[in-house]
PDB file of C-alpha atoms in Angstrom:
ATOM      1  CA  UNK L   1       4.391 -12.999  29.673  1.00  0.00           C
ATOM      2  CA  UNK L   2       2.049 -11.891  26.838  1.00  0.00           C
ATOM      3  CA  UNK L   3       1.778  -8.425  25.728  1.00  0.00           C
ATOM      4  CA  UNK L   4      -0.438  -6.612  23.568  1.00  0.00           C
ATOM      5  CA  UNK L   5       0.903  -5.337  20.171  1.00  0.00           C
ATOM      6  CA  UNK L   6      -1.503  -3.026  18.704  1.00  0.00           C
ATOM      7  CA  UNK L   7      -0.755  -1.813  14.773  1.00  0.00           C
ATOM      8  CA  UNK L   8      -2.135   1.367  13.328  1.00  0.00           C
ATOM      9  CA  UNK L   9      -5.909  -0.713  12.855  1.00  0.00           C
ATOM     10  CA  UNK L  10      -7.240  -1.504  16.685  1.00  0.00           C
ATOM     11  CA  UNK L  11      -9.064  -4.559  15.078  1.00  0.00           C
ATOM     12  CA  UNK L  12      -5.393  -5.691  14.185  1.00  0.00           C
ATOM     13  CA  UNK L  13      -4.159  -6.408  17.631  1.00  0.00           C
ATOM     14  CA  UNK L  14      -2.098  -9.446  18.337  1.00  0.00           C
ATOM     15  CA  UNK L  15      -0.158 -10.898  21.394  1.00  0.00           C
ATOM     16  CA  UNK L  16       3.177 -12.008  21.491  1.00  0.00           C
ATOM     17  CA  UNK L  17       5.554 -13.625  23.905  1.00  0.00           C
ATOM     18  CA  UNK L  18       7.864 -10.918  24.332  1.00  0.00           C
ATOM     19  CA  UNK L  19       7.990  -8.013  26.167  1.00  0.00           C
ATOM     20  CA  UNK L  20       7.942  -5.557  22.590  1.00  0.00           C
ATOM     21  CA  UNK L  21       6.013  -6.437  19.391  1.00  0.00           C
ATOM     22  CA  UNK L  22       8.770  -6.640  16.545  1.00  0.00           C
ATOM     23  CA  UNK L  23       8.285  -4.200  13.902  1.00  0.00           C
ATOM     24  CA  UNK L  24       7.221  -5.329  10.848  1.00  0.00           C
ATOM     25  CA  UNK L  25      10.164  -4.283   8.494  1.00  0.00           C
ATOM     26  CA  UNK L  26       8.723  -4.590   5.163  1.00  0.00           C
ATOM     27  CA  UNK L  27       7.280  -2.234   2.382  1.00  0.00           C
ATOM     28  CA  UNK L  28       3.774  -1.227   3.685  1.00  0.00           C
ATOM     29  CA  UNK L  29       0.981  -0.817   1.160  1.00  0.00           C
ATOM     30  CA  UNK L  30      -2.898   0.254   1.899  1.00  0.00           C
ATOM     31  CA  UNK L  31      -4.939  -0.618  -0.410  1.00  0.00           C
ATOM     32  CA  UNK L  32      -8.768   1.064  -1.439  1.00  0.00           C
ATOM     33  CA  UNK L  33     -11.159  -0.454  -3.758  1.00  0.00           C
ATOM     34  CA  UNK L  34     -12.566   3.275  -5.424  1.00  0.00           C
ATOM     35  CA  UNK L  35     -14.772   4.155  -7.765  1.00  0.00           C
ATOM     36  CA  UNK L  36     -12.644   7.066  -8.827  1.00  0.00           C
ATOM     37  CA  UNK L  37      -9.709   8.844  -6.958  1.00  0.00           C
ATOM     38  CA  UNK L  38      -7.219  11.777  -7.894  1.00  0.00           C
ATOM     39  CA  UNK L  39      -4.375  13.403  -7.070  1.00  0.00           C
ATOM     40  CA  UNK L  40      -3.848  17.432  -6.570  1.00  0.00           C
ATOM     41  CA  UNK L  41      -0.079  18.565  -6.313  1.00  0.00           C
ATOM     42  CA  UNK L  42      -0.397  22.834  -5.993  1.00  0.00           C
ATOM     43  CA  UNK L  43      -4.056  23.461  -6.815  1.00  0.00           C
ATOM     44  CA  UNK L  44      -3.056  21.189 -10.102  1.00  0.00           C
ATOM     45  CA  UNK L  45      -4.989  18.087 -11.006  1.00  0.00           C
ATOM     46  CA  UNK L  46      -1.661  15.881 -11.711  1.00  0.00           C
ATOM     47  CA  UNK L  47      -3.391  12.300 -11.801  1.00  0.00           C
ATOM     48  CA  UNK L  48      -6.998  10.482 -11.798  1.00  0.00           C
ATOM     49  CA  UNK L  49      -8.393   7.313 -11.989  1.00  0.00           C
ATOM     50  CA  UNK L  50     -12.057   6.227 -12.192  1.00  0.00           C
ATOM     51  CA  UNK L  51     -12.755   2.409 -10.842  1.00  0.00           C
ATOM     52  CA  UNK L  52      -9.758   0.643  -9.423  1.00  0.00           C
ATOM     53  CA  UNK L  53      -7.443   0.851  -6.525  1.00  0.00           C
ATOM     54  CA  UNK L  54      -5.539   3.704  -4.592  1.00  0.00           C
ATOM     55  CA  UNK L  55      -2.704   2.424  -3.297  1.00  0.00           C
ATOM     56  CA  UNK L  56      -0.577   4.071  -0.076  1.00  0.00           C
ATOM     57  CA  UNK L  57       3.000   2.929  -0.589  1.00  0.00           C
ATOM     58  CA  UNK L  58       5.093   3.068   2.473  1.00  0.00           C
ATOM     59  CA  UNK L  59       9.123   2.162   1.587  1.00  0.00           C
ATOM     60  CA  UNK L  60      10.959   0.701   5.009  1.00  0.00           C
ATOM     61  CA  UNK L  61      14.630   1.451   5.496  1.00  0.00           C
ATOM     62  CA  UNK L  62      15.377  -2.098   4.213  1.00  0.00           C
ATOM     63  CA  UNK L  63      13.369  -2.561   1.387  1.00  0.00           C
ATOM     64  CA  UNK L  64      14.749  -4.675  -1.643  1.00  0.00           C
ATOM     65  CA  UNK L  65      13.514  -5.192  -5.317  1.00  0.00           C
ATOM     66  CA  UNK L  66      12.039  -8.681  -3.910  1.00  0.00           C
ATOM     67  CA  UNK L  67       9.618  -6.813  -1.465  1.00  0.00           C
ATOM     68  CA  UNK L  68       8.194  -4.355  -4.611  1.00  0.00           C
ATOM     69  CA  UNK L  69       7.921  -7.704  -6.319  1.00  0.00           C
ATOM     70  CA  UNK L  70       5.500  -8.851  -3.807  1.00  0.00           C
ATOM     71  CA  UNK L  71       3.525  -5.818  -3.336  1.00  0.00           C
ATOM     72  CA  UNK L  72       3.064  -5.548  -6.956  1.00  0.00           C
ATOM     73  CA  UNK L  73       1.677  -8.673  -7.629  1.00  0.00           C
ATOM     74  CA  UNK L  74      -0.332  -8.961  -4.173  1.00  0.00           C
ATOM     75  CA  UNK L  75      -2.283  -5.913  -5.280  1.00  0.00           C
ATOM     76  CA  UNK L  76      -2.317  -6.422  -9.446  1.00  0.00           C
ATOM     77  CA  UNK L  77      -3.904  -9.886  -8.307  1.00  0.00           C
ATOM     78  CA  UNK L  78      -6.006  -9.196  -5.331  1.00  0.00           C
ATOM     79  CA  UNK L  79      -9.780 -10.471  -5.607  1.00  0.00           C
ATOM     80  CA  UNK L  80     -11.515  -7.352  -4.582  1.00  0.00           C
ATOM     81  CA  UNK L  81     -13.970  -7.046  -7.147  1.00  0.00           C
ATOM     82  CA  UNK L  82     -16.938  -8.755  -7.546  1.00  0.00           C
ATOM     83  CA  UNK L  83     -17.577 -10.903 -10.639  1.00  0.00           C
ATOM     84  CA  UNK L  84     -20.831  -9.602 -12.203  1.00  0.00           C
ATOM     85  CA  UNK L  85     -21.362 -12.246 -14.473  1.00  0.00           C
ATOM     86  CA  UNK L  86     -21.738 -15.208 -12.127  1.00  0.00           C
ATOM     87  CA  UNK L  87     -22.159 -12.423  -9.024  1.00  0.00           C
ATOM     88  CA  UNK L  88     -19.657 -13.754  -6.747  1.00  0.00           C
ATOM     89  CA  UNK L  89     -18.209 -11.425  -4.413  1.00  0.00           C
ATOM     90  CA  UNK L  90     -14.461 -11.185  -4.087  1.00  0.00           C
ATOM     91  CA  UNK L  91     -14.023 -13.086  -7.566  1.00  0.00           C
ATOM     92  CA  UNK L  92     -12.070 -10.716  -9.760  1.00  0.00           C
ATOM     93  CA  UNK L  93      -8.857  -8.418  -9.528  1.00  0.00           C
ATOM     94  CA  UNK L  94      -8.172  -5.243 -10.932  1.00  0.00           C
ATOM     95  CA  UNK L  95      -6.561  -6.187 -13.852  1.00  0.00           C
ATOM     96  CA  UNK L  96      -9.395  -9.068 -14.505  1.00  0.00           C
ATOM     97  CA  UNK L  97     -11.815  -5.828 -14.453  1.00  0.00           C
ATOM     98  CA  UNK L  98      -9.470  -3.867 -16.781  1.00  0.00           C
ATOM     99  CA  UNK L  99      -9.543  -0.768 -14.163  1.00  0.00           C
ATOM    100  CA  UNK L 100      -6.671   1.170 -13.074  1.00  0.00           C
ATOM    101  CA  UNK L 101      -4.243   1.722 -10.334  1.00  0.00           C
ATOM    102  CA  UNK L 102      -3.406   4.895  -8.440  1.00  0.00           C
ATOM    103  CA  UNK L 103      -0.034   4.788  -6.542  1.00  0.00           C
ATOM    104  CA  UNK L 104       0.599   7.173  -3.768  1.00  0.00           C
ATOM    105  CA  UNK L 105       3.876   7.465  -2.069  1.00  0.00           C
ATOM    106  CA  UNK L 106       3.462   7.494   1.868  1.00  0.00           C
ATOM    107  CA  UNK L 107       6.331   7.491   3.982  1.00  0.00           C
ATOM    108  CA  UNK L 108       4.356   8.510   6.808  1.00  0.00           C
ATOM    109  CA  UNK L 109       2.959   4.601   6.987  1.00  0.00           C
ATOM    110  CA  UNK L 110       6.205   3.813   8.338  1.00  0.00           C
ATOM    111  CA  UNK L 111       5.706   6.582  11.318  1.00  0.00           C
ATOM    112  CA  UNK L 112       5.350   6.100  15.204  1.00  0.00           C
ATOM    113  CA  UNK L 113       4.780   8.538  17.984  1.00  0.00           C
ATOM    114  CA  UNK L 114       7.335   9.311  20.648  1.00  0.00           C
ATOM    115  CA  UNK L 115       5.118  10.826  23.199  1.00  0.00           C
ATOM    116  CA  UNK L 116       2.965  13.635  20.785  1.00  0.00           C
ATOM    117  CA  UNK L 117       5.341  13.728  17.771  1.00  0.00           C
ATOM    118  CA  UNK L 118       5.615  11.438  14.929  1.00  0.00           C
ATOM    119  CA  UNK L 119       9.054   9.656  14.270  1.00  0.00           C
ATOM    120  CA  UNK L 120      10.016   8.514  10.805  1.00  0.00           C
ATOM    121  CA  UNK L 121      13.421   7.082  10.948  1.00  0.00           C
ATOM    122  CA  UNK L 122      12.725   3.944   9.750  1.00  0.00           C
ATOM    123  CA  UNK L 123      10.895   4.831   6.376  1.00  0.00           C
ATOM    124  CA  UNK L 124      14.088   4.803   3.716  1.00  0.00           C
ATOM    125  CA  UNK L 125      15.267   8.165   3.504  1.00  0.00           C
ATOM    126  CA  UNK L 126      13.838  10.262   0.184  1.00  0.00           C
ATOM    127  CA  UNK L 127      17.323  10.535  -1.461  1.00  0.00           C
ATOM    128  CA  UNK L 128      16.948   6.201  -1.946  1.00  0.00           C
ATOM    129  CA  UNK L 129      13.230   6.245  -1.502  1.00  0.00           C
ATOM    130  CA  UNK L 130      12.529   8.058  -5.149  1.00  0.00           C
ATOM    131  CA  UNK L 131      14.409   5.872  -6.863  1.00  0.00           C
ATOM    132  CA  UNK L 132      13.026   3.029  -5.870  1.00  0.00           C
ATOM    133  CA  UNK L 133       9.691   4.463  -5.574  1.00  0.00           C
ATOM    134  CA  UNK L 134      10.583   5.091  -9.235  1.00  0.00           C
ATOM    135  CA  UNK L 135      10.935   1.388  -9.659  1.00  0.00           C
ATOM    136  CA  UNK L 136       7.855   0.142  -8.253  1.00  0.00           C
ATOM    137  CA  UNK L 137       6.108   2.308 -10.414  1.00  0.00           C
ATOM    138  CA  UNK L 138       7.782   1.284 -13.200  1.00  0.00           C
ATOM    139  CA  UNK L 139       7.040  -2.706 -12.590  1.00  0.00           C
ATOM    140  CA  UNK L 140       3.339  -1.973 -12.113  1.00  0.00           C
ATOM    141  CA  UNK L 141       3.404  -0.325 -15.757  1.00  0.00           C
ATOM    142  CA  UNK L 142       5.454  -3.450 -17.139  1.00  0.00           C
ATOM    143  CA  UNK L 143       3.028  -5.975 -15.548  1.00  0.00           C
ATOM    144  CA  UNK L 144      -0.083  -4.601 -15.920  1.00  0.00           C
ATOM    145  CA  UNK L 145      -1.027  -1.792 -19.071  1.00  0.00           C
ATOM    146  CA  UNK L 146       1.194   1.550 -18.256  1.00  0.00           C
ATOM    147  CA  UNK L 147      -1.920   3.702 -19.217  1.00  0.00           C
ATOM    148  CA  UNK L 148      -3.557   2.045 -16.526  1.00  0.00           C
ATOM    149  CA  UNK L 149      -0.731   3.180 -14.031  1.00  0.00           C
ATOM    150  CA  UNK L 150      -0.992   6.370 -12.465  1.00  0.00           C
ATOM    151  CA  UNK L 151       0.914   7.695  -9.364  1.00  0.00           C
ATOM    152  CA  UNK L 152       1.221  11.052  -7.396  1.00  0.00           C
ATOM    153  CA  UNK L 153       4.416  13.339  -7.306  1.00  0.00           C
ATOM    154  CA  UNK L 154       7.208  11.956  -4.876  1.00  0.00           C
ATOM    155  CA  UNK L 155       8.147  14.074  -1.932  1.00  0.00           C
ATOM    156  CA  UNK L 156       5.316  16.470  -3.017  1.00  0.00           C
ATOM    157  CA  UNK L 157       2.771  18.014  -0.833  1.00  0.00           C
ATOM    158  CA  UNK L 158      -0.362  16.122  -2.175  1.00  0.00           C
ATOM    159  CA  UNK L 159      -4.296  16.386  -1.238  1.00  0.00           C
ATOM    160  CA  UNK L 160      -5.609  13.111  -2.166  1.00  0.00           C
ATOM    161  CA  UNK L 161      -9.318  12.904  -3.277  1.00  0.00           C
ATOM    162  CA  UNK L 162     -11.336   9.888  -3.342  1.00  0.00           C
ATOM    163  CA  UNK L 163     -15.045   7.471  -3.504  1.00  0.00           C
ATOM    164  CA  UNK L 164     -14.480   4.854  -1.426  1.00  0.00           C
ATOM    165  CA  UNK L 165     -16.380   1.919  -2.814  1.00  0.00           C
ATOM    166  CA  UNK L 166     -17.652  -0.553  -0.600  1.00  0.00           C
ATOM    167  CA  UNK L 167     -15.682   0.822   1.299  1.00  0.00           C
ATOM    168  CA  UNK L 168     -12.901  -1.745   1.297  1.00  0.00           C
ATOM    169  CA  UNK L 169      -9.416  -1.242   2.515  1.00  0.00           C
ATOM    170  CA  UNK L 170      -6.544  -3.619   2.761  1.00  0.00           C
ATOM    171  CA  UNK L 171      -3.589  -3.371   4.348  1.00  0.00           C
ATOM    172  CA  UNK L 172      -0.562  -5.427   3.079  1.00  0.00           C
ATOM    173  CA  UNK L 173       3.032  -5.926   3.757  1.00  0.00           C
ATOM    174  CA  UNK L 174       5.211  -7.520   1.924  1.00  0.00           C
ATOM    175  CA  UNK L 175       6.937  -9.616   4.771  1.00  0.00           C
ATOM    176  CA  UNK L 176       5.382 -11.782   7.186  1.00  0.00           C
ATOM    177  CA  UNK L 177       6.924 -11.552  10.553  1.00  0.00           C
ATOM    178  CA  UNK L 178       7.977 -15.116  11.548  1.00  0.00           C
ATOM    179  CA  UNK L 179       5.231 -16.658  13.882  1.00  0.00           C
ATOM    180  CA  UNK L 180       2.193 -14.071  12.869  1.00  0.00           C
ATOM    181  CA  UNK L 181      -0.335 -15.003  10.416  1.00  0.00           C
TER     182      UNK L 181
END
């Protein structure tokens, strides 16, 4: 029996052979291609970018140093950008282009409705998710330029601003179920 797995895009739908879709358990990030983007913490301007990415960075229950590994260098090398020299689309990555990185902490990427109201359990709790949100900010900054590097307040109440541009949004994980593609 197939049954229809449907994750939080409707274009992303996949069948499986089981009865339940496993979740994916891995970290989560979405990634925009903007042409500027900010973050407000208390009517307070507390980061901004111009051209670059935003990244939403949602931190499952079992994530390990190798999983911020892989999101970091997924999204440092991803070929969003177009190349306007030879005017290839999809030919250059944000560190190619010399444009910065926004990171947002999300945990509610990692949330699911039980009938009307959203459950959260599996997103790693905040007193181990700063910390190693911490972390993953940290590697950007030592693999890319740390002035380039900007992030939002953990656990804060944030309004997110930005300019889509394209628009193009990504979503990756850093895990692969076994079987999906």
């Amino acid at each position: 029996m197939y049954a229809l797995s449907v994750l939080p895009f409707p274009s992303l739908a996949t069948t499986t052979r089981t009865k339940r879709a496993q979740p994916i358990r891995a970290m989560r990030a979405v990634v925009q291609r903007v042409a500027s983007a900010s973050v407000e913490v208390e009517g307070r301007a507390v980061s901004a970018i111009g051209p670059g990415l935003l990244v939403l960075v949602g931190i499952h229950d079992s994530d390990s140093d190798s999983d911020a590994e892989y999101i970091c260098r997924k999204v440092l090398n991803m070929r969003l950008f177009p190349n306007e020299d030879t005017a290839r689309g999809w030919d250059q990555s944000v560190m190619q282009r010399n444009y910065e990185v926004l990171l947002v902490s999300q945990f509610t990427l990692y949330g699911f409705l039980k009938g009307n109201k959203p459950d959260f359990h599996v997103a790693m709790p905040p007193q181990k998710a700063e910390p190693f949100y911490a972390s993953l900010v940290d590697r950007f900054k030592k693999s890319y330029n740390a002035d380039s590097i900007k992030d939002g307040i953990f656990g804060a109440m944030m309004k997110v601003s930005l300019v889509n541009d394209g628009p193009v949004t990504m979503q990756l994980d850093s895990q692969t179920p076994k079987g999906a593609q």
